[in-house]
PDB file of C-alpha atoms in Angstrom:
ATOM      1  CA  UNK Z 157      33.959  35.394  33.720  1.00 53.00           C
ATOM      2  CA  UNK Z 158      36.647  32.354  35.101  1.00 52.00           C
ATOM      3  CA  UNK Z 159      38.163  29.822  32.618  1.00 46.00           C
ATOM      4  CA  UNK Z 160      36.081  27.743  34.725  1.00 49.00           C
ATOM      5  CA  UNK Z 161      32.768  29.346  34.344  1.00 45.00           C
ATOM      6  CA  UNK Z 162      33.247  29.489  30.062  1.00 46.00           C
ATOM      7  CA  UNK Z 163      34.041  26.036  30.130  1.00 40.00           C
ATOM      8  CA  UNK Z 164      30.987  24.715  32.060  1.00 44.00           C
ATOM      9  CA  UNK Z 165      29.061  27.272  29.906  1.00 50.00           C
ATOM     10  CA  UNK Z 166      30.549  26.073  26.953  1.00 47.00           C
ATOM     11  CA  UNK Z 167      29.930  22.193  28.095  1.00 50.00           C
ATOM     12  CA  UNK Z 168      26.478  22.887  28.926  1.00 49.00           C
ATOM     13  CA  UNK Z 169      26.113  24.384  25.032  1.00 50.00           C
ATOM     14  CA  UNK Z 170      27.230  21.575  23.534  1.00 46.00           C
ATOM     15  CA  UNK Z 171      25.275  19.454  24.997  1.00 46.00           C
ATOM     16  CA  UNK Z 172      22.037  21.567  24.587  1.00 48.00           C
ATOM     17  CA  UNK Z 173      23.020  21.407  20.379  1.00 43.00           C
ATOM     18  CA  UNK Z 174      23.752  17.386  20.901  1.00 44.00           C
ATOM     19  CA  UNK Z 175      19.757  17.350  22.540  1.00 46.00           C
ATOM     20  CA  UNK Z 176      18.418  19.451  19.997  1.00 41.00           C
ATOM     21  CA  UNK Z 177      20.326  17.689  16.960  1.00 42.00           C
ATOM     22  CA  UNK Z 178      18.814  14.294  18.502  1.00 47.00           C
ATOM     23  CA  UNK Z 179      15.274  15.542  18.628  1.00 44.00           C
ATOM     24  CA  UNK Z 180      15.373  17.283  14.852  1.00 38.00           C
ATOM     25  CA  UNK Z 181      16.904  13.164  14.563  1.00 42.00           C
ATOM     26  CA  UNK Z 182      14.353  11.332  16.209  1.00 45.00           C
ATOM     27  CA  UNK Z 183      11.436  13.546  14.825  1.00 47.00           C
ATOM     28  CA  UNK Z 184      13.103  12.599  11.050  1.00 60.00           C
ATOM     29  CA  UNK Z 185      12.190   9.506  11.959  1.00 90.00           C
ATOM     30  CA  UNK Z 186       8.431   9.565  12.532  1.00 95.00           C
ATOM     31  CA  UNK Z 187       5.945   9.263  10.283  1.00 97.00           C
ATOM     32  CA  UNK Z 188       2.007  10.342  10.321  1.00 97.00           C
ATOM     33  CA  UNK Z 189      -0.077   6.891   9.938  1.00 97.00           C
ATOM     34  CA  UNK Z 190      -3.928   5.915  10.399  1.00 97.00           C
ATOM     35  CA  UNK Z 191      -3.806   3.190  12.667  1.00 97.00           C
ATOM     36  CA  UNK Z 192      -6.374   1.285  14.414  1.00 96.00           C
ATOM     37  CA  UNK Z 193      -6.045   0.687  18.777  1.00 96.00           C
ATOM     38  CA  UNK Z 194      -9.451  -1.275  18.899  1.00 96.00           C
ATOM     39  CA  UNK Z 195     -11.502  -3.284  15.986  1.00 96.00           C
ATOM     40  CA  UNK Z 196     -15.063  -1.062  15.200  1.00 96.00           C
ATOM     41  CA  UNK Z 197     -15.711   1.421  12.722  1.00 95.00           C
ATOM     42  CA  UNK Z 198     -14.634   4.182  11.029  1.00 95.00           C
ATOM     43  CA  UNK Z 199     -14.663   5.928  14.000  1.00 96.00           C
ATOM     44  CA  UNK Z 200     -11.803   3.887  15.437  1.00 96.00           C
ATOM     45  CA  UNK Z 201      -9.104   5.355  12.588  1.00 97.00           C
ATOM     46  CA  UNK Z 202      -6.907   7.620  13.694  1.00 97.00           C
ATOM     47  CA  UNK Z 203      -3.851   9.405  12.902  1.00 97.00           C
ATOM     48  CA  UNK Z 204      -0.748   9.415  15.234  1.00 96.00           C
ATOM     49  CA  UNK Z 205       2.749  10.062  14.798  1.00 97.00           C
ATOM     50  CA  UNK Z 206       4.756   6.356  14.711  1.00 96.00           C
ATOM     51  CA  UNK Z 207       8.186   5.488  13.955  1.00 96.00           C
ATOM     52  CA  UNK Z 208       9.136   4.795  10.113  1.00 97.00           C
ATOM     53  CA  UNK Z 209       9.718   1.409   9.751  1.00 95.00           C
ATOM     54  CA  UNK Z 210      13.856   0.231   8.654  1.00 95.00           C
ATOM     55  CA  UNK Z 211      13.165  -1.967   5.703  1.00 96.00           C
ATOM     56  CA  UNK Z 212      14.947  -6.102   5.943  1.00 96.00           C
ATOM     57  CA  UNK Z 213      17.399  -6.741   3.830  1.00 97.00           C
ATOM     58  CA  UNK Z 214      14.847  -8.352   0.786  1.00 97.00           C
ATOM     59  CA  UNK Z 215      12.665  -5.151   1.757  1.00 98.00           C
ATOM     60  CA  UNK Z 216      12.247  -1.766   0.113  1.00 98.00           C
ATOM     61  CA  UNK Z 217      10.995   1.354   1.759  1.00 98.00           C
ATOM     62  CA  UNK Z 218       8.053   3.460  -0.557  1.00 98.00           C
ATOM     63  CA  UNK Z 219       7.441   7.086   0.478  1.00 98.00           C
ATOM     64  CA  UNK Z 220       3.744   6.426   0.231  1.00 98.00           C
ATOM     65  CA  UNK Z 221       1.575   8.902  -2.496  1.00 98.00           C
ATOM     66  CA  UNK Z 222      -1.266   6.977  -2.726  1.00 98.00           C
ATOM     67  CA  UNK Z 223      -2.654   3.585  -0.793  1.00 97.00           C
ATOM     68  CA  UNK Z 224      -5.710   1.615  -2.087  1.00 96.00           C
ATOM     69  CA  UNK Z 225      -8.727   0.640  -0.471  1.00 93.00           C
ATOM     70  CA  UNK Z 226      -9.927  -2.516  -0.150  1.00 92.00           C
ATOM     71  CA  UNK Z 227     -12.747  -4.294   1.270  1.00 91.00           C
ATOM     72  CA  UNK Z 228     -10.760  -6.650   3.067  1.00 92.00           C
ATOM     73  CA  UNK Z 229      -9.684  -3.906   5.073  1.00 94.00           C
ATOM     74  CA  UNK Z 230     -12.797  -2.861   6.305  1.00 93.00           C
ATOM     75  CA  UNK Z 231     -12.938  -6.967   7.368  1.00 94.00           C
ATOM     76  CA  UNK Z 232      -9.842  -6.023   9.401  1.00 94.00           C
ATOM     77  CA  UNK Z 233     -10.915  -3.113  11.024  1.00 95.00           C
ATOM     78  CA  UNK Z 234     -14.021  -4.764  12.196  1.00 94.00           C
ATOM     79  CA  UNK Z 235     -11.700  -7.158  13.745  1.00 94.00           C
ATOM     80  CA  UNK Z 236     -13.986 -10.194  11.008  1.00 93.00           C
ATOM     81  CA  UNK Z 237     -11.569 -11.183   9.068  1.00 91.00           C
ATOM     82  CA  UNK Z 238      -8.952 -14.532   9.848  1.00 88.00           C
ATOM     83  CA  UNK Z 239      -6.170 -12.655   9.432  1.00 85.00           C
ATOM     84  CA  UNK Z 240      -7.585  -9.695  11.602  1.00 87.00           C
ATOM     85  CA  UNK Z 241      -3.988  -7.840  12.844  1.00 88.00           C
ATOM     86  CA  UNK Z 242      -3.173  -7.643  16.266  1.00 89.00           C
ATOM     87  CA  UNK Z 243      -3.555  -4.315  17.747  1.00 93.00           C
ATOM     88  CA  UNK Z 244      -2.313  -1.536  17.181  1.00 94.00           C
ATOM     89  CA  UNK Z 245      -2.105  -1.819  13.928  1.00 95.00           C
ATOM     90  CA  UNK Z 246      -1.770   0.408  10.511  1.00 97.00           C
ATOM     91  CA  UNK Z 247      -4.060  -1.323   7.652  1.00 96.00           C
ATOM     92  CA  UNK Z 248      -3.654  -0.921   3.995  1.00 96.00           C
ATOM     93  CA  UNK Z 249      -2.262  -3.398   1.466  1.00 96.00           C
ATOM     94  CA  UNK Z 250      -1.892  -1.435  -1.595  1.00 97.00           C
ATOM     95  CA  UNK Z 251       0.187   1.726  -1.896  1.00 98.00           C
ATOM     96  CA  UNK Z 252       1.985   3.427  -4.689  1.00 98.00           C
ATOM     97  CA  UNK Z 253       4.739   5.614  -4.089  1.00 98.00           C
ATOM     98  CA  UNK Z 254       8.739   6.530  -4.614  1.00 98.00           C
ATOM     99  CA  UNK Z 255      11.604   4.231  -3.098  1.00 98.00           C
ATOM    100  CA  UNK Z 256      13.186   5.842  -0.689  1.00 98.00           C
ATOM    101  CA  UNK Z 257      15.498   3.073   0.714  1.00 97.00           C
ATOM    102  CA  UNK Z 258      16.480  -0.544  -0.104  1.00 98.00           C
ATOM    103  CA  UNK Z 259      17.768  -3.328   1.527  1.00 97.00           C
ATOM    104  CA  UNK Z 260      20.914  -4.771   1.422  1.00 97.00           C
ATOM    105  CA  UNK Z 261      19.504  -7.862  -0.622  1.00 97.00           C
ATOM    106  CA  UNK Z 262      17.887  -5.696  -3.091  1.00 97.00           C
ATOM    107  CA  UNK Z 263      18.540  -5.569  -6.664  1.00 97.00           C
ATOM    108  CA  UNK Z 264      15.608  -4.378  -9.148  1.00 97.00           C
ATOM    109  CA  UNK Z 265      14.867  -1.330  -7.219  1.00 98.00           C
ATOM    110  CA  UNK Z 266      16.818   1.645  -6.440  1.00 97.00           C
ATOM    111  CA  UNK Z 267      15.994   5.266  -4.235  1.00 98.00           C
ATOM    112  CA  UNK Z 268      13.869   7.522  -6.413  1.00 98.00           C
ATOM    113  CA  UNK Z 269      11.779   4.658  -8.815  1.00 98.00           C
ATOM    114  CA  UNK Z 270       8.192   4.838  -8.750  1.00 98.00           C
ATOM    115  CA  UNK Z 271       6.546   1.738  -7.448  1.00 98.00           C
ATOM    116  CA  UNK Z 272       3.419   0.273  -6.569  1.00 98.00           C
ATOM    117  CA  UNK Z 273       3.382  -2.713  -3.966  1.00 98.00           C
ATOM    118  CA  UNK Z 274       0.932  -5.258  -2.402  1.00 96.00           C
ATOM    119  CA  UNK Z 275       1.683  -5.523   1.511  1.00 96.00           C
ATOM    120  CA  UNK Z 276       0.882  -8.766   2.856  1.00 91.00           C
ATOM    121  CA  UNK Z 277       1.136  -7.291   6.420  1.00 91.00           C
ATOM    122  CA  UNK Z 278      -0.830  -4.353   5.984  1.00 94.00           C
ATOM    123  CA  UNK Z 279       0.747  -0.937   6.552  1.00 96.00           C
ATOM    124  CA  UNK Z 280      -0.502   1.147   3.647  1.00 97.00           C
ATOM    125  CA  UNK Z 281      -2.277   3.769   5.624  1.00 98.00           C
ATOM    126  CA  UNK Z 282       1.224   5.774   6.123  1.00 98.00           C
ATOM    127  CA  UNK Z 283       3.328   7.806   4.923  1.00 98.00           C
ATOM    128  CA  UNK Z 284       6.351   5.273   4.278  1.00 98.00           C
ATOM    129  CA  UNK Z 285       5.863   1.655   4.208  1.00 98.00           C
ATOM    130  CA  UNK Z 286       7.812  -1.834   3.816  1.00 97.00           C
ATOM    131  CA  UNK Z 287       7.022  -4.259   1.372  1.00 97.00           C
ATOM    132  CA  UNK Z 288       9.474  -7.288   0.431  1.00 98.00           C
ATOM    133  CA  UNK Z 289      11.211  -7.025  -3.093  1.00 98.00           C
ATOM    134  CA  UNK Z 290       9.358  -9.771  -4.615  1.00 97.00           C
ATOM    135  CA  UNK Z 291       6.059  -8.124  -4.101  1.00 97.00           C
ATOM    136  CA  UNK Z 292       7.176  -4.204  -5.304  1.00 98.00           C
ATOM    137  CA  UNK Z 293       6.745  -3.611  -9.563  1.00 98.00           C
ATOM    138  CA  UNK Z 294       7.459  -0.199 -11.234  1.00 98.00           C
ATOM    139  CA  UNK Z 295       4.890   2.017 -11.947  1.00 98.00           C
ATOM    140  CA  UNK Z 296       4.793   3.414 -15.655  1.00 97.00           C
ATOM    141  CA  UNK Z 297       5.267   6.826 -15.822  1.00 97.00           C
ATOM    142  CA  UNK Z 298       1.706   6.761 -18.150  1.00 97.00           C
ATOM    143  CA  UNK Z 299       0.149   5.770 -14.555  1.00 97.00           C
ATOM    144  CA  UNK Z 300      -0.708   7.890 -11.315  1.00 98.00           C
ATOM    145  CA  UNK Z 301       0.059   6.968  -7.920  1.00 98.00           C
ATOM    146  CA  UNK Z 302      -3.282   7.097  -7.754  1.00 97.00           C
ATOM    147  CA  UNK Z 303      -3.877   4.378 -10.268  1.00 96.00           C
ATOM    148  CA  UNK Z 304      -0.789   2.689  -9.228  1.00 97.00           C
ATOM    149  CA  UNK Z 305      -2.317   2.365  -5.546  1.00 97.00           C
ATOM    150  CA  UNK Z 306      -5.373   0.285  -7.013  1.00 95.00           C
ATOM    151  CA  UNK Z 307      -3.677  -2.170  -9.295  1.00 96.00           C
ATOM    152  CA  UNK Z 308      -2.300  -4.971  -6.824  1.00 95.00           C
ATOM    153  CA  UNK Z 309      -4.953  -6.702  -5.258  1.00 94.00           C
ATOM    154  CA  UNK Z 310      -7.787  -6.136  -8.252  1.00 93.00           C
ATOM    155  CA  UNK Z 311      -5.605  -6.765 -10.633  1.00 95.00           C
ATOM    156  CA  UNK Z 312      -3.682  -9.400  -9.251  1.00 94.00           C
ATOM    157  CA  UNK Z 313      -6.899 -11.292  -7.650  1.00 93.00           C
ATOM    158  CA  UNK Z 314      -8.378 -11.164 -11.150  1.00 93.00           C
ATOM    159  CA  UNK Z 315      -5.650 -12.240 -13.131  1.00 93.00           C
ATOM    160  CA  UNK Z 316      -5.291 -15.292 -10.622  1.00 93.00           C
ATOM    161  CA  UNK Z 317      -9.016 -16.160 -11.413  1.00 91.00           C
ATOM    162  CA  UNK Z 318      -8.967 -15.923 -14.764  1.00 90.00           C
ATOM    163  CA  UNK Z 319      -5.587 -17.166 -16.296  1.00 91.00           C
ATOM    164  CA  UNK Z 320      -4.179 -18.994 -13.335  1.00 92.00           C
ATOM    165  CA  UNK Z 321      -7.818 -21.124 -12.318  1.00 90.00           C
ATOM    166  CA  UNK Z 322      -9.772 -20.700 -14.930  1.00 88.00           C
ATOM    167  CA  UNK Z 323      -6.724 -20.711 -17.826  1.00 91.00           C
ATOM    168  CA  UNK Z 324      -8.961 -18.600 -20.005  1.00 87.00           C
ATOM    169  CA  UNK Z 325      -7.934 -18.694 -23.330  1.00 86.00           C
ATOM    170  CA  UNK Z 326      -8.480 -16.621 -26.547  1.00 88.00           C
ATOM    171  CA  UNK Z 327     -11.525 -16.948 -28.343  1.00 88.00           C
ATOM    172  CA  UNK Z 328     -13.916 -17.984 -25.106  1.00 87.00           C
ATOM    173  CA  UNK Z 329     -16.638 -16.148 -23.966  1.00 87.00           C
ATOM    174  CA  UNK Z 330     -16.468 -15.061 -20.461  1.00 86.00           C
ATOM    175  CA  UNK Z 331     -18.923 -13.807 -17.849  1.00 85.00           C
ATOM    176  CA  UNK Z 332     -18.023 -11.541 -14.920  1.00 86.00           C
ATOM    177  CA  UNK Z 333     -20.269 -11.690 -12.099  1.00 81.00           C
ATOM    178  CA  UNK Z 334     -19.957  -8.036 -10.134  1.00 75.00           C
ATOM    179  CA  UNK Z 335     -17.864  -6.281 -12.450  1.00 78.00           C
ATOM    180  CA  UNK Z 336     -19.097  -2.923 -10.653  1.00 77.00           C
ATOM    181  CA  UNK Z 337     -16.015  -3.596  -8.329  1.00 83.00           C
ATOM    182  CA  UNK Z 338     -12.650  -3.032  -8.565  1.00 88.00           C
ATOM    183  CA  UNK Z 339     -11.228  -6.691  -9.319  1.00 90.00           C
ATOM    184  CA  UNK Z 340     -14.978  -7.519 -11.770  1.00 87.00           C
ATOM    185  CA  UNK Z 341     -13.235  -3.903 -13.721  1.00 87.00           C
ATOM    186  CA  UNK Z 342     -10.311  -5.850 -13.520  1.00 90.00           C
ATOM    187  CA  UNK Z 343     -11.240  -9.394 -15.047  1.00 90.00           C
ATOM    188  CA  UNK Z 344     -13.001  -7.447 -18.051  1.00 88.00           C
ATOM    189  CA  UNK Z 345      -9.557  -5.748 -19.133  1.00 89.00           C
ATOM    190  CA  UNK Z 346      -7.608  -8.614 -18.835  1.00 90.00           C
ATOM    191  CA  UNK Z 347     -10.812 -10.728 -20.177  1.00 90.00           C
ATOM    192  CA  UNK Z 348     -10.523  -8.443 -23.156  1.00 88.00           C
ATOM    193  CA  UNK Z 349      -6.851  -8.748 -23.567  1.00 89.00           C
ATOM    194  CA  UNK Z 350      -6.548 -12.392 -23.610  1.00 88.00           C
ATOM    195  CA  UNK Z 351      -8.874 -12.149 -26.293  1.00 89.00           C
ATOM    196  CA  UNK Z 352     -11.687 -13.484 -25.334  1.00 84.00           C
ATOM    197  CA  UNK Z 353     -14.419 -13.562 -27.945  1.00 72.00           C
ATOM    198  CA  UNK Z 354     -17.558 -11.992 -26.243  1.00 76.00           C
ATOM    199  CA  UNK Z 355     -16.749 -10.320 -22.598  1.00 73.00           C
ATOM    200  CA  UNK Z 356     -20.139 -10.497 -20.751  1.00 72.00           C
ATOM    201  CA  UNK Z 357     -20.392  -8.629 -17.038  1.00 67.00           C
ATOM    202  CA  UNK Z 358     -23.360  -8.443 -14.879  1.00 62.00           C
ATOM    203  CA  UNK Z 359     -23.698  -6.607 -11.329  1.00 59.00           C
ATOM    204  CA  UNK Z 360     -26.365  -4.392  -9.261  1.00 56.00           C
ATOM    205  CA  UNK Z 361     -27.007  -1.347  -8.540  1.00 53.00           C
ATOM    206  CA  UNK Z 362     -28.366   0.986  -5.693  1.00 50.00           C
ATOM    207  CA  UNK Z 363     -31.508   0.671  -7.341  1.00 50.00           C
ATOM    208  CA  UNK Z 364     -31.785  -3.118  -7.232  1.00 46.00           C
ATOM    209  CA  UNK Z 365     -32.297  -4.021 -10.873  1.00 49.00           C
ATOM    210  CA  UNK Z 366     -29.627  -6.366 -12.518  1.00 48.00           C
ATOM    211  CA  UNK Z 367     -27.296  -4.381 -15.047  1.00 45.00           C
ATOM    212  CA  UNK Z 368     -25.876  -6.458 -17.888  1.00 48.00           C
ATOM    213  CA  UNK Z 369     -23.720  -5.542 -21.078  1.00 49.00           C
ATOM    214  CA  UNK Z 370     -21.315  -7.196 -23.692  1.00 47.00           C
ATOM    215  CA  UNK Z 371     -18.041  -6.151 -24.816  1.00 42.00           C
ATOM    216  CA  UNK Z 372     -17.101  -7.483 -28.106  1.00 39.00           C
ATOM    217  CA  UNK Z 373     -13.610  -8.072 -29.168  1.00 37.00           C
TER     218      UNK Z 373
END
């Protein structure tokens, strides 16, 4: 074989191991994702293969484990709710997970601390997501991800209701209306923790008939 030969063949190598290092690259780079192309419903979920997202500098990236489900994102699939996404879109606003990048602007979190966030754009349905700093909290190790994926909007909506609204205070009585859900489970815990004096809740069931019962503290 020529010198000139062995050096095209040579050429022609390298650059067949620079293609296949930049597809191992670029495929290290997508993510599997439930996203929605057109509002409807369930049907319309489905999973595809999307870039991860580069978190900001005041953002953190979570290896998703676990994202929540809330009824406001059924509103969004159905394309109902105000603040309906444009399409496509990935939905989900609670996920609980492991940082596995930071921005530069970042200072509580660091790569490998479990986390649960609220994501005001959506994006939970993934397996990495963004979230800014100020809305990511650690996750006690007492907790799943499972757990930790449910806590932000509940929580967070019933803690607003009660102590931020209302100012509930220790030694009231307090009744929950629909405490079947997630954020009525919500307001009795914290309900009970604030100290309330009697912790009433009241919701329905399949069956129709009202369902009542007291908590004392």
């Amino acid at each position: 074989m020529s010198l000139d030969v062995c050096l095209v063949q040579h050429e022609k190598d390298a650059l067949d191991h620079v293609a296949t290092e930049a597809a191992i690259s670029s495929f290290s780079k997508v993510m599997k994702a439930v996203r929605i192309l057109k509002y409807g419903g369930p049907e319309v979920l489905q999973i595809e293969n999307v870039p991860i997202p580069s978190p900001a500098e005041n953002e953190v990236l979570i290896r998703v484990h676990s994202s929540g489900i809330n009824p406001v994102d059924t509103y969004m699939r159905e394309g109902k709710h105000a603040l309906s996404p444009t399409l496509p879109s990935i939905l989900g606003r609670d996920v609980a997970g492991v940082v596995e990048e930071v921005g530069n602007n970042v200072t509580k979190f660091k790569k490998g601390d479990r986390v649960f966030a609220g994501l005001p754009n959506n994006g939970g349905y993934a397996e990495y997501a963004t979230s800014e700093e100020k809305n990511i909290y650690p996750l006690s190790e007492k907790l799943t991800f499972n757990q930790g994926a449910a806590i932000y909007i509940p929580y967070f909506t019933a803690y607003r209701a009660l102590v931020t609204k209302c100012r509930a205070k220790a030694g009231e009585n307090v009744l929950i209306h629909g405490a079947s859900g997630a954020v009525g489970n919500a307001a009795i815990q914290i309900a009970k923790k604030l100290g309330a004096a009697n912790c009433g809740w009241y919701c329905w069931h399949h069956g129709g008939d009202g369902v009542g019962q007291e908590f004392g503290v």
